[in-house]
Amino acid sequence: MRRHFRQDTVKLSNGLAVHYHEWAGQGPNLIFLHPSLGYGRMFEFMADAMGDRFHVHAPDQRGHGRTDKAAGDYSAQEYTEDLATFMQELGIDRAILVGHSLGGRVAQVFAARYPQRVSALALIAGPHLSNFYGTRESAQSVLEGACSTISHPDEFKSKEEAYAFMRPRKPFTHDPDAALHHRIEHNYVHIGDGRLIPRYDKIRVAQGLAHLSNNLRPYAARVECPVLIMRASLGAALSREQADEIARFWRNAQVVDVEGHYALQFENPAGATKAITRFLSDTGVI
């Protein structure tokens, strides 16, 4: 069943105008944080699956969607302060954070810096190994990914051209067709002559991707809330053994396998939602 949502833009005290989607609910606050090249509305299928059990917000993070592409270093630390100000502006004292990739990095740092404001943390497709085991090879991969993002076209002549670009490329490779069409519909500006312009700033996104080599171990050690690592069971980025090992960096973390390759919010929203609600129930958060 599709849930009604509203969207709005709030001007933060740091000057950043943040666009967000909101699904009103009866339960605790839950904030979805999207990955690089993503946008808040990409979580609408999970919000639908949750019903009204949670009051959900899904912002477009800086450099993405309809939010400002402001100057900055685009580190997880900077995004964290955006989130803290966003929550303050909307009167959200405490929330469950669910983050994917970039959003997961932001959630990890936020939970460490503001432990009293986070009741639980869930990481879609798990954390990045490069943030915990920095190697020369992982640094090369991070920089190659950033460079690849810089090469994204500034515009597409048609929806078909945008689809053809995304279909064979990471991180879109395993997205269902419906997900790619969702991206095309909501993550691009549609010009009257059929052209599409990405809503994300590819330079700012690449700048953020370069921080994938930053060491997040010290932040994990400071997180007080329960942590859920949702390993994408069909993906190659994180084996079960690696996930179990990386979970030890937190005081209270558990790993669950969810069928999918990467973007579980598109590939398996029902499975991801079930894993989160079970985790929150088992840990006494709900």
mmCIF file of N, CA and C in Angstrom, residues 30 37 45 49 62 71 74 101 127 130 148 152-153 161 163 167 174 180 182 193 211 214 216 226 253 276 283:
data_model
loop_
_atom_site.group_PDB
_atom_site.id
_atom_site.type_symbol
_atom_site.label_atom_id
_atom_site.label_comp_id
_atom_site.label_asym_id
_atom_site.label_seq_id
_atom_site.Cartn_x
_atom_site.Cartn_y
_atom_site.Cartn_z
ATOM 1 N N LEU A 30 12.351 7.963 12.191
ATOM 2 C CA LEU A 30 13.333 7.181 11.439
ATOM 3 C C LEU A 30 13.789 8.026 10.254
ATOM 4 N N LEU A 37 25.065 9.695 -5.416
ATOM 5 C CA LEU A 37 24.242 9.657 -6.633
ATOM 6 C C LEU A 37 22.777 9.375 -6.333
ATOM 7 N N PHE A 45 9.783 3.015 -1.253
ATOM 8 C CA PHE A 45 9.251 1.650 -1.214
ATOM 9 C C PHE A 45 9.440 1.026 0.170
ATOM 10 N N ALA A 49 6.546 -0.018 2.866
ATOM 11 C CA ALA A 49 6.544 -1.328 3.521
ATOM 12 C C ALA A 49 6.446 -1.210 5.038
ATOM 13 N N ARG A 62 23.415 17.168 0.895
ATOM 14 C CA ARG A 62 24.067 18.230 0.126
ATOM 15 C C ARG A 62 24.740 17.673 -1.127
ATOM 16 N N ALA A 71 29.416 24.931 -1.235
ATOM 17 C CA ALA A 71 30.844 24.703 -1.039
ATOM 18 C C ALA A 71 31.052 23.915 0.245
ATOM 19 N N TYR A 74 32.610 17.921 1.786
ATOM 20 C CA TYR A 74 31.775 16.754 1.477
ATOM 21 C C TYR A 74 32.252 15.483 2.178
ATOM 22 N N SER A 101 25.623 3.307 2.075
ATOM 23 C CA SER A 101 26.866 3.812 1.477
ATOM 24 C C SER A 101 27.213 5.177 2.069
ATOM 25 N N PRO A 127 28.944 -1.561 5.960
ATOM 26 C CA PRO A 127 29.911 -0.475 5.813
ATOM 27 C C PRO A 127 30.928 -0.785 4.719
ATOM 28 N N SER A 130 36.909 -0.124 2.957
ATOM 29 C CA SER A 130 37.974 0.875 2.814
ATOM 30 C C SER A 130 37.997 1.861 3.969
ATOM 31 N N SER A 148 35.625 8.119 -12.119
ATOM 32 C CA SER A 148 34.556 7.638 -12.983
ATOM 33 C C SER A 148 33.314 8.515 -12.853
ATOM 34 N N HIS A 152 30.773 11.348 -15.664
ATOM 35 C CA HIS A 152 29.354 11.251 -15.994
ATOM 36 C C HIS A 152 28.941 12.406 -16.904
ATOM 37 N N PRO A 153 28.077 12.162 -17.862
ATOM 38 C CA PRO A 153 27.603 13.244 -18.737
ATOM 39 C C PRO A 153 26.885 14.336 -17.940
ATOM 40 N N GLU A 161 18.476 7.479 -23.421
ATOM 41 C CA GLU A 161 19.925 7.641 -23.340
ATOM 42 C C GLU A 161 20.396 7.553 -21.891
ATOM 43 N N TYR A 163 18.905 5.889 -19.495
ATOM 44 C CA TYR A 163 18.768 4.478 -19.127
ATOM 45 C C TYR A 163 19.945 3.674 -19.669
ATOM 46 N N ARG A 167 22.369 1.490 -17.133
ATOM 47 C CA ARG A 167 22.144 0.047 -17.063
ATOM 48 C C ARG A 167 23.411 -0.782 -16.847
ATOM 49 N N HIS A 174 22.682 -3.644 -10.811
ATOM 50 C CA HIS A 174 21.696 -4.634 -10.371
ATOM 51 C C HIS A 174 20.340 -4.019 -10.032
ATOM 52 N N LEU A 180 15.580 1.958 -12.147
ATOM 53 C CA LEU A 180 16.223 2.892 -13.067
ATOM 54 C C LEU A 180 15.228 3.936 -13.557
ATOM 55 N N HIS A 182 12.688 4.937 -11.905
ATOM 56 C CA HIS A 182 12.454 5.795 -10.738
ATOM 57 C C HIS A 182 13.555 6.844 -10.642
ATOM 58 N N ASP A 193 12.423 19.927 -24.104
ATOM 59 C CA ASP A 193 12.760 19.273 -25.373
ATOM 60 C C ASP A 193 13.157 17.814 -25.197
ATOM 61 N N HIS A 211 36.408 10.456 0.120
ATOM 62 C CA HIS A 211 36.521 10.246 1.570
ATOM 63 C C HIS A 211 36.297 8.790 1.970
ATOM 64 N N ASN A 214 38.816 7.404 4.334
ATOM 65 C CA ASN A 214 38.944 7.926 5.693
ATOM 66 C C ASN A 214 38.705 6.819 6.722
ATOM 67 N N LEU A 216 37.210 5.213 9.768
ATOM 68 C CA LEU A 216 36.038 5.377 10.630
ATOM 69 C C LEU A 216 36.086 4.508 11.881
ATOM 70 N N PRO A 226 22.533 0.179 19.482
ATOM 71 C CA PRO A 226 22.675 -1.065 18.709
ATOM 72 C C PRO A 226 22.835 -0.769 17.225
ATOM 73 N N ALA A 253 26.834 -4.766 17.790
ATOM 74 C CA ALA A 253 26.459 -4.853 16.374
ATOM 75 C C ALA A 253 26.127 -6.287 16.001
ATOM 76 N N ILE A 276 15.056 -4.696 9.424
ATOM 77 C CA ILE A 276 15.159 -3.542 10.316
ATOM 78 C C ILE A 276 14.153 -3.632 11.452
ATOM 79 N N THR A 283 16.031 -5.631 19.877
ATOM 80 C CA THR A 283 16.898 -4.810 20.730
ATOM 81 C C THR A 283 16.106 -3.887 21.650
#
